GROMACS .gro file of C-alpha atoms in nm:
model
  507
    1MET     CA    1   4.132   2.141  -8.005
    2SER     CA    2   4.038   2.084  -7.655
    3LEU     CA    3   4.088   1.864  -7.370
    4ALA     CA    4   4.034   1.831  -6.978
    5GLU     CA    5   4.265   2.079  -6.773
    6ASP     CA    6   4.329   1.867  -6.534
    7HIS     CA    7   4.462   1.553  -6.708
    8PRO     CA    8   4.599   1.776  -7.016
    9THR     CA    9   4.559   1.494  -7.324
   10PRO     CA   10   4.653   1.577  -7.687
   11GLN     CA   11   4.377   1.748  -7.852
   12VAL     CA   12   4.123   1.723  -8.141
   13GLY     CA   13   3.865   1.950  -8.254
   14ASP     CA   14   3.498   1.998  -8.117
   15LEU     CA   15   3.349   1.645  -8.217
   16SER     CA   16   3.164   1.331  -7.987
   17GLU     CA   17   3.054   1.239  -7.658
   18GLY     CA   18   3.289   1.137  -7.417
   19GLY     CA   19   3.568   1.114  -7.678
   20ARG     CA   20   3.636   0.846  -7.903
   21PHE     CA   21   3.347   0.643  -7.946
   22ALA     CA   22   3.221   0.496  -7.621
   23GLY     CA   23   3.113   0.152  -7.789
   24TRP     CA   24   2.871   0.034  -8.041
   25ARG     CA   25   2.571   0.127  -7.849
   26ASN     CA   26   2.655   0.496  -7.901
   27LEU     CA   27   2.680   0.463  -8.290
   28PRO     CA   28   2.347   0.592  -8.480
   29ARG     CA   29   2.136   0.320  -8.577
   30ARG     CA   30   1.890   0.289  -8.824
   31SER     CA   31   1.547   0.223  -8.704
   32ARG     CA   32   1.273   0.233  -8.983
   33GLY     CA   33   1.421  -0.103  -9.182
   34LEU     CA   34   1.393  -0.161  -9.519
   35SER     CA   35   1.060  -0.101  -9.755
   36LEU     CA   36   0.783  -0.310  -9.779
   37ARG     CA   37   0.806  -0.322 -10.159
   38THR     CA   38   1.197  -0.397 -10.114
   39LEU     CA   39   1.123  -0.660  -9.915
   40VAL     CA   40   0.865  -0.813 -10.160
   41ILE     CA   41   1.092  -0.782 -10.464
   42LEU     CA   42   1.381  -0.956 -10.298
   43ARG     CA   43   1.153  -1.256 -10.167
   44TRP     CA   44   1.008  -1.264 -10.558
   45MET     CA   45   1.388  -1.275 -10.677
   46ALA     CA   46   1.471  -1.578 -10.392
   47ILE     CA   47   1.151  -1.776 -10.521
   48ALA     CA   48   1.234  -1.771 -10.868
   49GLY     CA   49   1.586  -1.875 -10.797
   50GLN     CA   50   1.484  -2.146 -10.588
   51SER     CA   51   1.220  -2.256 -10.827
   52ALA     CA   52   1.488  -2.256 -11.100
   53THR     CA   53   1.737  -2.459 -10.911
   54LEU     CA   54   1.479  -2.717 -10.809
   55LEU     CA   55   1.349  -2.759 -11.192
   56ILE     CA   56   1.713  -2.774 -11.329
   57ALA     CA   57   1.833  -3.033 -11.034
   58THR     CA   58   1.511  -3.252 -11.100
   59ALA     CA   59   1.444  -3.236 -11.500
   60TRP     CA   60   1.827  -3.166 -11.594
   61PHE     CA   61   2.036  -3.373 -11.339
   62HIS     CA   62   1.766  -3.633 -11.234
   63PHE     CA   63   1.870  -3.554 -10.884
   64ASP     CA   64   1.627  -3.767 -10.637
   65LEU     CA   65   1.481  -3.484 -10.442
   66PRO     CA   66   1.205  -3.466 -10.212
   67LEU     CA   67   1.001  -3.255 -10.433
   68TRP     CA   68   0.683  -3.220 -10.248
   69GLY     CA   69   0.858  -3.132  -9.939
   70CYS     CA   70   1.090  -2.848 -10.135
   71LEU     CA   71   0.773  -2.724 -10.359
   72ALA     CA   72   0.569  -2.680  -9.990
   73ALA     CA   73   0.883  -2.477  -9.856
   74VAL     CA   74   0.888  -2.264 -10.191
   75ALA     CA   75   0.490  -2.259 -10.175
   76ALA     CA   76   0.508  -2.103  -9.801
   77SER     CA   77   0.740  -1.833  -9.966
   78VAL     CA   78   0.491  -1.754 -10.223
   79ALA     CA   79   0.197  -1.711  -9.962
   80MET     CA   80   0.412  -1.477  -9.729
   81ASN     CA   81   0.505  -1.256 -10.030
   82LEU     CA   82   0.119  -1.227 -10.172
   83ASN     CA   83   0.000  -1.157  -9.843
   84ALA     CA   84   0.289  -0.882  -9.821
   85THR     CA   85   0.185  -0.743 -10.140
   86ALA     CA   86  -0.165  -0.721 -10.030
   87ARG     CA   87  -0.067  -0.518  -9.745
   88LEU     CA   88   0.147  -0.327  -9.951
   89ARG     CA   89  -0.156  -0.217 -10.180
   90ARG     CA   90  -0.398  -0.148  -9.855
   91THR     CA   91  -0.143   0.095  -9.732
   92GLU     CA   92  -0.048   0.389  -9.929
   93GLY     CA   93   0.274   0.408  -9.733
   94ALA     CA   94   0.558   0.137  -9.859
   95THR     CA   95   0.791   0.156  -9.565
   96ALA     CA   96   0.819  -0.068  -9.320
   97ASP     CA   97   0.939  -0.042  -8.938
   98GLY     CA   98   1.223  -0.231  -8.793
   99ALA     CA   99   0.997  -0.513  -8.642
  100LEU     CA  100   0.831  -0.584  -8.959
  101THR     CA  101   1.136  -0.572  -9.165
  102ALA     CA  102   1.282  -0.847  -8.899
  103ALA     CA  103   1.001  -1.059  -8.914
  104HIS     CA  104   1.020  -1.100  -9.316
  105LEU     CA  105   1.398  -1.156  -9.266
  106GLY     CA  106   1.341  -1.406  -9.028
  107PHE     CA  107   1.086  -1.603  -9.216
  108ASP     CA  108   1.313  -1.587  -9.491
  109ILE     CA  109   1.583  -1.759  -9.254
  110LEU     CA  110   1.342  -1.996  -9.198
  111GLN     CA  111   1.246  -2.103  -9.513
  112LEU     CA  112   1.603  -2.132  -9.665
  113SER     CA  113   1.684  -2.329  -9.336
  114VAL     CA  114   1.408  -2.611  -9.395
  115LEU     CA  115   1.508  -2.608  -9.790
  116LEU     CA  116   1.848  -2.688  -9.696
  117ALA     CA  117   1.768  -2.938  -9.448
  118LEU     CA  118   1.564  -3.124  -9.735
  119THR     CA  119   1.861  -3.110  -9.965
  120GLY     CA  120   2.176  -3.205  -9.749
  121GLY     CA  121   2.203  -2.936  -9.487
  122LEU     CA  122   2.541  -2.824  -9.463
  123GLN     CA  123   2.685  -3.049  -9.749
  124ASN     CA  124   2.471  -2.835  -9.996
  125PRO     CA  125   2.691  -2.559 -10.137
  126PHE     CA  126   2.392  -2.313 -10.138
  127CYS     CA  127   2.372  -2.316  -9.749
  128ILE     CA  128   2.604  -1.997  -9.829
  129LEU     CA  129   2.299  -1.828  -9.913
  130LEU     CA  130   2.209  -1.796  -9.521
  131VAL     CA  131   2.473  -1.522  -9.502
  132ALA     CA  132   2.249  -1.250  -9.722
  133PRO     CA  133   1.955  -1.239  -9.471
  134VAL     CA  134   2.193  -1.148  -9.151
  135THR     CA  135   2.381  -0.922  -9.385
  136VAL     CA  136   2.052  -0.706  -9.502
  137ALA     CA  137   1.951  -0.708  -9.130
  138ALA     CA  138   2.290  -0.574  -9.011
  139ALA     CA  139   2.268  -0.267  -9.294
  140SER     CA  140   1.903  -0.191  -9.210
  141LEU     CA  141   1.811  -0.277  -8.865
  142PRO     CA  142   1.860  -0.164  -8.512
  143ALA     CA  143   2.131  -0.340  -8.294
  144ARG     CA  144   1.900  -0.601  -8.118
  145GLN     CA  145   1.713  -0.717  -8.396
  146ALA     CA  146   2.030  -0.737  -8.613
  147VAL     CA  147   2.177  -0.960  -8.336
  148LEU     CA  148   1.885  -1.158  -8.330
  149MET     CA  149   1.873  -1.241  -8.706
  150GLY     CA  150   2.261  -1.344  -8.659
  151LEU     CA  151   2.149  -1.570  -8.359
  152LEU     CA  152   1.865  -1.698  -8.582
  153VAL     CA  153   2.127  -1.816  -8.833
  154LEU     CA  154   2.373  -1.963  -8.632
  155THR     CA  155   2.112  -2.149  -8.457
  156ALA     CA  156   2.023  -2.275  -8.806
  157THR     CA  157   2.378  -2.370  -8.865
  158VAL     CA  158   2.385  -2.621  -8.559
  159CYS     CA  159   2.063  -2.741  -8.650
  160LEU     CA  160   2.139  -2.828  -9.012
  161PHE     CA  161   2.444  -2.986  -8.841
  162PHE     CA  162   2.273  -3.256  -8.666
  163PHE     CA  163   1.917  -3.278  -8.870
  164ALA     CA  164   1.943  -3.283  -9.239
  165LEU     CA  165   1.820  -3.528  -9.516
  166PRO     CA  166   2.146  -3.692  -9.716
  167LEU     CA  167   2.267  -3.465  -9.995
  168PRO     CA  168   2.071  -3.541 -10.323
  169TRP     CA  169   2.265  -3.686 -10.636
  170GLN     CA  170   2.203  -3.872 -10.938
  171SER     CA  171   2.030  -4.216 -10.923
  172GLY     CA  172   2.229  -4.466 -10.814
  173THR     CA  173   2.497  -4.276 -10.647
  174GLU     CA  174   2.516  -4.148 -10.283
  175ILE     CA  175   2.764  -3.900 -10.127
  176ASP     CA  176   2.833  -3.935  -9.775
  177LEU     CA  177   3.063  -3.688  -9.700
  178PRO     CA  178   3.245  -3.697  -9.344
  179PRO     CA  179   3.139  -3.513  -9.062
  180LEU     CA  180   3.465  -3.322  -9.029
  181TYR     CA  181   3.357  -3.144  -9.364
  182ARG     CA  182   3.029  -3.064  -9.230
  183PHE     CA  183   3.211  -2.914  -8.913
  184GLY     CA  184   3.401  -2.712  -9.190
  185ALA     CA  185   3.139  -2.596  -9.372
  186GLY     CA  186   2.937  -2.472  -9.071
  187LEU     CA  187   3.230  -2.300  -8.907
  188ALA     CA  188   3.311  -2.124  -9.252
  189LEU     CA  189   2.932  -2.036  -9.260
  190THR     CA  190   2.938  -1.890  -8.926
  191THR     CA  191   3.253  -1.687  -8.977
  192GLY     CA  192   3.117  -1.574  -9.306
  193VAL     CA  193   2.789  -1.450  -9.132
  194VAL     CA  194   2.995  -1.257  -8.854
  195PHE     CA  195   3.252  -1.088  -9.060
  196THR     CA  196   3.024  -1.021  -9.328
  197SER     CA  197   2.770  -0.894  -9.081
  198ALA     CA  198   3.001  -0.674  -8.923
  199TYR     CA  199   3.136  -0.538  -9.213
  200ALA     CA  200   2.762  -0.427  -9.347
  201TRP     CA  201   2.709  -0.270  -8.998
  202ARG     CA  202   3.037  -0.092  -9.015
  203VAL     CA  203   2.986   0.068  -9.330
  204ALA     CA  204   2.596   0.159  -9.292
  205ALA     CA  205   2.701   0.307  -8.964
  206ASP     CA  206   2.945   0.514  -9.125
  207ALA     CA  207   2.730   0.615  -9.425
  208GLU     CA  208   2.438   0.704  -9.168
  209LYS     CA  209   2.719   0.927  -8.954
  210LEU     CA  210   2.834   1.095  -9.276
  211GLU     CA  211   2.464   1.201  -9.380
  212LEU     CA  212   2.364   1.320  -9.032
  213ALA     CA  213   2.680   1.526  -9.050
  214LEU     CA  214   2.633   1.678  -9.365
  215ALA     CA  215   2.251   1.739  -9.293
  216THR     CA  216   2.389   1.950  -8.974
  217THR     CA  217   2.640   2.098  -9.215
  218GLN     CA  218   2.344   2.250  -9.435
  219ASP     CA  219   2.146   2.383  -9.114
  220VAL     CA  220   2.451   2.567  -8.984
  221LEU     CA  221   2.496   2.719  -9.342
  222GLN     CA  222   2.134   2.812  -9.368
  223ARG     CA  223   2.160   3.001  -9.033
  224GLU     CA  224   2.460   3.183  -9.130
  225GLN     CA  225   2.281   3.292  -9.427
  226ARG     CA  226   1.990   3.413  -9.257
  227MET     CA  227   2.202   3.618  -9.034
  228ALA     CA  228   2.339   3.737  -9.351
  229ALA     CA  229   1.997   3.835  -9.460
  230LEU     CA  230   1.912   4.043  -9.168
  231GLY     CA  231   2.105   4.309  -9.343
  232GLY     CA  232   1.833   4.314  -9.577
  233LEU     CA  233   1.553   4.330  -9.354
  234ALA     CA  234   1.706   4.614  -9.189
  235ALA     CA  235   1.703   4.797  -9.482
  236ALA     CA  236   1.357   4.712  -9.565
  237ALA     CA  237   1.244   4.826  -9.222
  238ALA     CA  238   1.464   5.164  -9.296
  239HIS     CA  239   1.288   5.229  -9.595
  240GLU     CA  240   0.947   5.166  -9.456
  241LEU     CA  241   1.043   5.391  -9.124
  242GLY     CA  242   1.146   5.695  -9.352
  243THR     CA  243   0.818   5.819  -9.440
  244PRO     CA  244   0.694   5.841  -9.072
  245LEU     CA  245   1.004   5.966  -8.944
  246ALA     CA  246   0.984   6.271  -9.214
  247THR     CA  247   0.633   6.345  -9.106
  248ILE     CA  248   0.745   6.393  -8.741
  249GLN     CA  249   1.018   6.612  -8.838
  250VAL     CA  250   0.791   6.857  -9.046
  251VAL     CA  251   0.563   6.832  -8.737
  252ALA     CA  252   0.824   6.901  -8.486
  253ARG     CA  253   0.963   7.211  -8.705
  254GLU     CA  254   0.592   7.329  -8.715
  255LEU     CA  255   0.584   7.338  -8.328
  256LEU     CA  256   0.909   7.481  -8.291
  257ARG     CA  257   0.821   7.765  -8.509
  258GLU     CA  258   0.511   7.867  -8.344
  259SER     CA  259   0.626   7.805  -7.984
  260ALA     CA  260   0.763   8.110  -7.776
  261ARG     CA  261   1.163   8.088  -7.818
  262ASP     CA  262   1.218   8.044  -7.446
  263GLY     CA  263   0.896   7.811  -7.367
  264ARG     CA  264   0.888   7.452  -7.261
  265ALA     CA  265   0.712   7.376  -7.582
  266ALA     CA  266   1.022   7.493  -7.781
  267GLU     CA  267   1.256   7.289  -7.589
  268ASP     CA  268   1.027   6.962  -7.642
  269ALA     CA  269   1.004   7.047  -8.022
  270ALA     CA  270   1.372   7.082  -8.057
  271LEU     CA  271   1.455   6.772  -7.880
  272ILE     CA  272   1.193   6.579  -8.087
  273LEU     CA  273   1.400   6.731  -8.405
  274GLN     CA  274   1.739   6.628  -8.258
  275GLN     CA  275   1.615   6.263  -8.200
  276ALA     CA  276   1.445   6.242  -8.529
  277GLU     CA  277   1.751   6.333  -8.712
  278ARG     CA  278   1.970   6.073  -8.496
  279CYS     CA  279   1.712   5.820  -8.632
  280ARG     CA  280   1.761   5.910  -8.962
  281ASP     CA  281   2.128   5.847  -8.944
  282ILE     CA  282   2.081   5.540  -8.789
  283LEU     CA  283   1.820   5.393  -9.040
  284LYS     CA  284   2.061   5.555  -9.344
  285ARG     CA  285   2.345   5.343  -9.161
  286LEU     CA  286   2.106   5.033  -9.183
  287SER     CA  287   2.012   5.077  -9.511
  288GLN     CA  288   2.351   5.002  -9.675
  289GLN     CA  289   2.306   4.672  -9.752
  290PRO     CA  290   2.561   4.474  -9.991
  291ASP     CA  291   2.311   4.509 -10.330
  292GLU     CA  292   2.214   4.868 -10.282
  293GLY     CA  293   2.588   4.978 -10.237
  294GLY     CA  294   2.669   4.920  -9.881
  295ILE     CA  295   3.002   4.754  -9.980
  296ALA     CA  296   3.085   4.776  -9.613
  297PHE     CA  297   2.903   4.489  -9.525
  298ALA     CA  298   3.007   4.289  -9.794
  299GLU     CA  299   3.407   4.307  -9.789
  300VAL     CA  300   3.647   4.371  -9.524
  301GLY     CA  301   3.966   4.425  -9.461
  302LEU     CA  302   4.164   4.076  -9.386
  303LYS     CA  303   4.291   4.181  -9.048
  304ALA     CA  304   3.935   4.333  -8.964
  305LEU     CA  305   3.782   3.977  -9.059
  306LEU     CA  306   4.016   3.836  -8.796
  307GLU     CA  307   3.936   4.041  -8.549
  308GLU     CA  308   3.565   3.986  -8.590
  309VAL     CA  309   3.631   3.622  -8.554
  310VAL     CA  310   3.848   3.630  -8.261
  311GLU     CA  311   3.644   3.891  -8.087
  312PRO     CA  312   3.383   3.670  -7.907
  313HIS     CA  313   3.647   3.478  -7.756
  314ARG     CA  314   3.844   3.734  -7.600
  315GLY     CA  315   3.833   3.767  -7.180
  316PHE     CA  316   3.852   3.415  -7.148
  317ASP     CA  317   4.201   3.455  -6.970
  318LEU     CA  318   4.405   3.368  -7.278
  319GLU     CA  319   4.597   3.596  -7.496
  320PHE     CA  320   4.502   3.669  -7.827
  321GLU     CA  321   4.735   3.785  -8.105
  322VAL     CA  322   4.619   3.890  -8.439
  323THR     CA  323   4.851   3.932  -8.700
  324VAL     CA  324   4.891   4.022  -9.090
  325ARG     CA  325   5.210   3.962  -9.293
  326THR     CA  326   5.184   4.053  -9.639
  327ALA     CA  327   5.469   3.999  -9.910
  328SER     CA  328   5.711   4.309  -9.970
  329GLY     CA  329   5.508   4.517  -9.731
  330ALA     CA  330   5.217   4.534  -9.976
  331PRO     CA  331   4.906   4.687  -9.825
  332GLU     CA  332   4.666   4.388  -9.651
  333PRO     CA  333   4.366   4.270  -9.893
  334ARG     CA  334   4.014   4.331  -9.891
  335VAL     CA  335   3.830   3.991  -9.860
  336ARG     CA  336   3.500   3.873  -9.912
  337ARG     CA  337   3.317   3.842  -9.562
  338LEU     CA  338   3.112   3.526  -9.644
  339PRO     CA  339   2.909   3.351  -9.370
  340GLU     CA  340   3.113   3.019  -9.463
  341VAL     CA  341   3.438   3.190  -9.353
  342ILE     CA  342   3.326   3.355  -9.068
  343HIS     CA  343   3.117   3.038  -8.911
  344GLY     CA  344   3.448   2.807  -8.997
  345LEU     CA  345   3.705   3.033  -8.837
  346SER     CA  346   3.510   3.097  -8.544
  347THR     CA  347   3.489   2.698  -8.487
  348LEU     CA  348   3.877   2.699  -8.515
  349VAL     CA  349   3.937   2.979  -8.307
  350GLU     CA  350   3.676   2.860  -8.050
  351ASN     CA  351   3.873   2.510  -8.041
  352ALA     CA  352   4.191   2.644  -8.005
  353ALA     CA  353   4.083   2.865  -7.715
  354ASP     CA  354   3.939   2.546  -7.511
  355PHE     CA  355   4.290   2.379  -7.574
  356ALA     CA  356   4.530   2.678  -7.519
  357ASN     CA  357   4.696   2.685  -7.181
  358ASN     CA  358   4.777   3.105  -7.214
  359ARG     CA  359   4.774   3.215  -7.588
  360VAL     CA  360   4.615   3.167  -7.934
  361ARG     CA  361   4.778   3.330  -8.230
  362VAL     CA  362   4.571   3.383  -8.536
  363ARG     CA  363   4.791   3.480  -8.832
  364GLY     CA  364   4.691   3.597  -9.172
  365LEU     CA  365   4.986   3.549  -9.465
  366VAL     CA  366   4.930   3.672  -9.774
  367ASP     CA  367   5.171   3.612 -10.098
  368ALA     CA  368   5.129   3.663 -10.429
  369GLY     CA  369   4.873   3.355 -10.517
  370PHE     CA  370   4.746   3.278 -10.197
  371ILE     CA  371   4.584   3.385  -9.851
  372GLU     CA  372   4.665   3.185  -9.570
  373ILE     CA  373   4.475   3.200  -9.239
  374GLU     CA  374   4.679   2.984  -8.933
  375VAL     CA  375   4.520   2.927  -8.575
  376VAL     CA  376   4.782   2.828  -8.343
  377ASP     CA  377   4.777   2.754  -7.974
  378ASP     CA  378   4.995   2.662  -7.728
  379GLY     CA  379   4.797   2.340  -7.600
  380PRO     CA  380   4.898   1.990  -7.588
  381GLY     CA  381   4.831   1.950  -7.953
  382PHE     CA  382   4.678   1.667  -8.161
  383PRO     CA  383   4.716   1.263  -8.088
  384ALA     CA  384   4.896   1.070  -8.304
  385ASP     CA  385   4.598   0.824  -8.317
  386ILE     CA  386   4.335   1.092  -8.404
  387LEU     CA  387   4.543   1.321  -8.637
  388PRO     CA  388   4.467   1.119  -8.940
  389ARG     CA  389   4.090   1.096  -8.882
  390LEU     CA  390   4.082   1.430  -8.796
  391GLY     CA  391   3.806   1.598  -9.003
  392GLU     CA  392   3.580   1.296  -9.000
  393PRO     CA  393   3.240   1.334  -8.807
  394TYR     CA  394   3.223   1.201  -8.467
  395VAL     CA  395   3.580   1.272  -8.392
  396THR     CA  396   3.655   1.388  -8.056
  397SER     CA  397   3.824   1.413  -7.730
  398ARG     CA  398   3.711   1.741  -7.552
  399PRO     CA  399   3.536   1.688  -7.243
  400GLN     CA  400   3.519   2.067  -7.123
  401GLY     CA  401   3.525   2.344  -7.263
  402LYS     CA  402   3.743   2.631  -7.145
  403ALA     CA  403   3.584   2.935  -7.308
  404ARG     CA  404   3.230   2.827  -7.205
  405ARG     CA  405   3.366   2.786  -6.821
  406ALA     CA  406   3.497   3.152  -6.852
  407LEU     CA  407   3.190   3.247  -6.985
  408ALA     CA  408   2.964   3.050  -6.729
  409ALA     CA  409   3.157   3.235  -6.444
  410GLN     CA  410   3.116   3.579  -6.588
  411ILE     CA  411   2.782   3.524  -6.581
  412ALA     CA  412   2.762   3.423  -6.240
  413ALA     CA  413   2.959   3.711  -6.131
  414SER     CA  414   2.749   3.953  -6.311
  415VAL     CA  415   2.431   3.802  -6.180
  416ALA     CA  416   2.569   3.810  -5.795
  417ALA     CA  417   2.693   4.206  -5.892
  418ALA     CA  418   2.348   4.288  -6.012
  419ALA     CA  419   2.150   4.119  -5.735
  420PRO     CA  420   1.983   4.386  -5.483
  421GLY     CA  421   2.172   4.483  -5.216
  422SER     CA  422   2.502   4.367  -5.343
  423LYS     CA  423   2.633   4.710  -5.360
  424GLY     CA  424   2.717   4.946  -5.087
  425ARG     CA  425   2.558   4.676  -4.834
  426ARG     CA  426   2.665   4.783  -4.460
  427ASN     CA  427   2.655   4.591  -4.147
  428GLY     CA  428   2.477   4.674  -3.848
  429LYS     CA  429   2.768   4.886  -3.698
  430GLY     CA  430   2.772   5.131  -4.059
  431ARG     CA  431   3.069   4.978  -4.180
  432LYS     CA  432   3.078   4.790  -4.545
  433ALA     CA  433   3.056   4.437  -4.501
  434ALA     CA  434   3.264   4.166  -4.671
  435PRO     CA  435   3.227   4.127  -5.032
  436THR     CA  436   3.030   3.819  -5.121
  437PRO     CA  437   3.214   3.573  -5.222
  438GLU     CA  438   3.185   3.473  -5.605
  439PRO     CA  439   2.972   3.164  -5.642
  440ALA     CA  440   3.131   2.862  -5.774
  441THR     CA  441   2.987   2.814  -6.095
  442ILE     CA  442   2.932   2.438  -6.246
  443ALA     CA  443   3.078   2.430  -6.598
  444PRO     CA  444   2.848   2.283  -6.861
  445SER     CA  445   2.931   1.955  -7.004
  446GLN     CA  446   3.144   1.988  -7.343
  447GLY     CA  447   3.086   1.669  -7.487
  448GLY     CA  448   2.992   1.766  -7.823
  449MET     CA  449   2.873   1.550  -8.099
  450GLY     CA  450   3.187   1.551  -8.310
  451LEU     CA  451   3.093   1.773  -8.600
  452GLY     CA  452   3.239   2.093  -8.497
  453PHE     CA  453   3.578   2.056  -8.697
  454PHE     CA  454   3.357   1.845  -8.958
  455ILE     CA  455   3.148   2.112  -9.060
  456ALA     CA  456   3.424   2.418  -8.997
  457ARG     CA  457   3.625   2.235  -9.267
  458THR     CA  458   3.336   2.164  -9.487
  459LEU     CA  459   3.227   2.537  -9.494
  460LEU     CA  460   3.590   2.624  -9.565
  461GLU     CA  461   3.631   2.385  -9.841
  462ARG     CA  462   3.314   2.523 -10.008
  463THR     CA  463   3.468   2.856 -10.039
  464GLY     CA  464   3.802   2.716 -10.185
  465GLY     CA  465   4.015   2.669  -9.931
  466ARG     CA  466   4.224   2.386  -9.812
  467VAL     CA  467   4.258   2.276  -9.449
  468SER     CA  468   4.540   2.154  -9.301
  469VAL     CA  469   4.646   2.071  -8.936
  470GLY     CA  470   4.986   1.983  -8.766
  471ALA     CA  471   5.154   2.034  -8.478
  472GLY     CA  472   5.229   2.390  -8.345
  473ASP     CA  473   5.531   2.584  -8.280
  474GLY     CA  474   5.603   2.469  -7.901
  475GLY     CA  475   5.981   2.487  -7.778
  476LYS     CA  476   6.162   2.249  -7.601
  477GLY     CA  477   5.991   2.124  -7.255
  478GLN     CA  478   5.706   2.297  -7.352
  479PRO     CA  479   5.355   2.178  -7.512
  480LYS     CA  480   5.357   2.142  -7.887
  481GLY     CA  481   5.055   2.338  -7.945
  482ALA     CA  482   4.824   2.243  -8.273
  483ARG     CA  483   4.803   2.421  -8.567
  484VAL     CA  484   4.546   2.437  -8.797
  485ALA     CA  485   4.567   2.648  -9.139
  486VAL     CA  486   4.336   2.741  -9.448
  487ARG     CA  487   4.493   2.857  -9.776
  488TRP     CA  488   4.292   2.961 -10.012
  489PRO     CA  489   4.398   3.119 -10.413
  490ARG     CA  490   4.374   3.500 -10.372
  491PRO     CA  491   4.113   3.492 -10.626
  492ALA     CA  492   3.851   3.293 -10.428
  493LEU     CA  493   3.874   3.526 -10.128
  494GLU     CA  494   4.006   3.875 -10.210
  495VAL     CA  495   3.766   4.133 -10.384
  496ALA     CA  496   3.913   4.261 -10.675
  497ALA     CA  497   4.017   4.612 -10.701
  498PRO     CA  498   3.796   4.823 -10.932
  499ILE     CA  499   3.948   4.936 -11.228
  500ALA     CA  500   3.991   5.326 -11.253
  501SER     CA  501   3.830   5.454 -11.594
  502PRO     CA  502   4.090   5.659 -11.780
  503VAL     CA  503   4.001   6.040 -11.729
  504ARG     CA  504   3.948   6.204 -12.071
  505SER     CA  505   4.105   6.571 -12.100
  506GLU     CA  506   3.934   6.853 -12.247
  507PRO     CA  507   4.063   6.935 -12.559
   0.00000   0.00000   0.00000
């Protein structure tokens, strides 16, 4: 949820650079092409199909084909494939780069065009096969090379309209189709090339973006899990430091016993004992990790969890309201402190803070079967055209982040205040100089990649939650705001209360 403050636009979660896709140039594109082994297999299939077609047309239907020219074109394709096979055996890797893939596909287009020119051109129904290479190029090559393959096919189509041998037919029969038919066939082929390649491009781009977004989600989750694992590292460190700390305490007690009661050595020994005891308390707290009974690290009250999520965003000229409401006044439940929940809710709160004008409300609603957490802001709300796609990767309209701008201003003010001579500075007349004006800060660009809401939704749904979005509860004449709610079944998030064992009375 966030948009520019000067021109408030409807909000969407953190998600692409410059809002909607700036253009096809900004789409992630493939650059490695197809594997050389795949190209070889596809060409062998094409050779087999061409050879079978020539054999059937000649031996079965007795068509009057320019057989030697057609066989020469097929032989060129065989030679190309044998060369690619030899190269594949010489190199251990089987992946071709984009340029090599484009070269192979370009050869296939030219070879097929020669075969079509020898067998009727656009009158030959097999001219539709020219769609295949450019479709493969659109799905596997970068933009420039894919467009080059498309232009090559369109050029071949124009050449086949003007330069082609008559359509072969049975001996004694001649078919002469009118130019209007050939024009219509060429137009249909061109239309098929354009629309099929565009469709393949779009599908491949969406698949690649989704793959990248899922990989990013996994990275975020791993980082959160590493942060959770720091508790275990702290416990291990506390265990290792326990022995030397005990030795320090024993030596300090010996020094205190052997020193004069009011002497300086006694004071130092008492100070060492005091600080060593403090260290022992700290290490004891650090050693309370979940797998050794430190349940405070694994579960918290629902309101405490919401406060933990909201706390990093306070102080950014916004009012945050955190409430928990339970059915019939029951005590608030204790919930699992899952890294996925912490990160997902933090992203939702951050987005709300970026879009909100004055206030963000984080509410926990608990009933008999569900726990629901909703984040509501008083910003411009979600636009109607973005709302159906919200939750997909690379969907955004966030140009600036209010929270980060405020943070940048706070950092600049802190640096100015800590600079030497910034406090108590006096002018030559002994009077305090005017305070140094706060430096103007330039906010960092907040054009994201369009993954924030997608990652948050993915992580929250992995814990069993269901994310829903909608309009806030702004009144008439006020911004509608946005509302994002996450709803879990209570067993998915709540920590089950321990069952008290019955007390046996003595006879």
